C-alpha angles and dihedrals in degrees: 000000000000120000120201125195116214117221105192117200128197127213105215124213125204127194095227093185090060091046091050092048089051088052097044095046090066101032127239100294099042092034091059092049094046092046091051091050092048091050091049089049091052092049092048093047090051090052093046091049089053091050092047089051093049091048091049092239102148093175092056091043091053092049092051091048090052090051090047090055092056095044093046090050091053091048096047097248104141096170093053090047092050096045090048085056089053089053090053092051094046093049087068097038097064095222100141096183093052091044091051090051094047092047089056090048091050090052093049093047094043094050092042091049092050090052091047092053090047091049092046093068095207108237120256113239 
């Protein structure tokens, strides 16, 4: 018997115009600080969502997914926002296999999106 391990990869998409508006609204100095805080928030929410999933705490998972939606929207991360919405829906559906898969997808997209923002080097106004 041959066993294969799947290594799914996600191609992340950023709405650079939204990210740039976020940056410009606050100016270079404050924009950099606010962007850093928002990225830290996203990373922390991803971690907390993972822990909530592992602990079987659907209420906490749903709350983290709601917060992820808002943060992803502000940062121009539509895929993260949409997948967080899928997490919310699946928390109520009771489909553990689907929820496990979508949690993994949320983690891949979230981490990939954070790297993409970091690599983008938002332009200074």
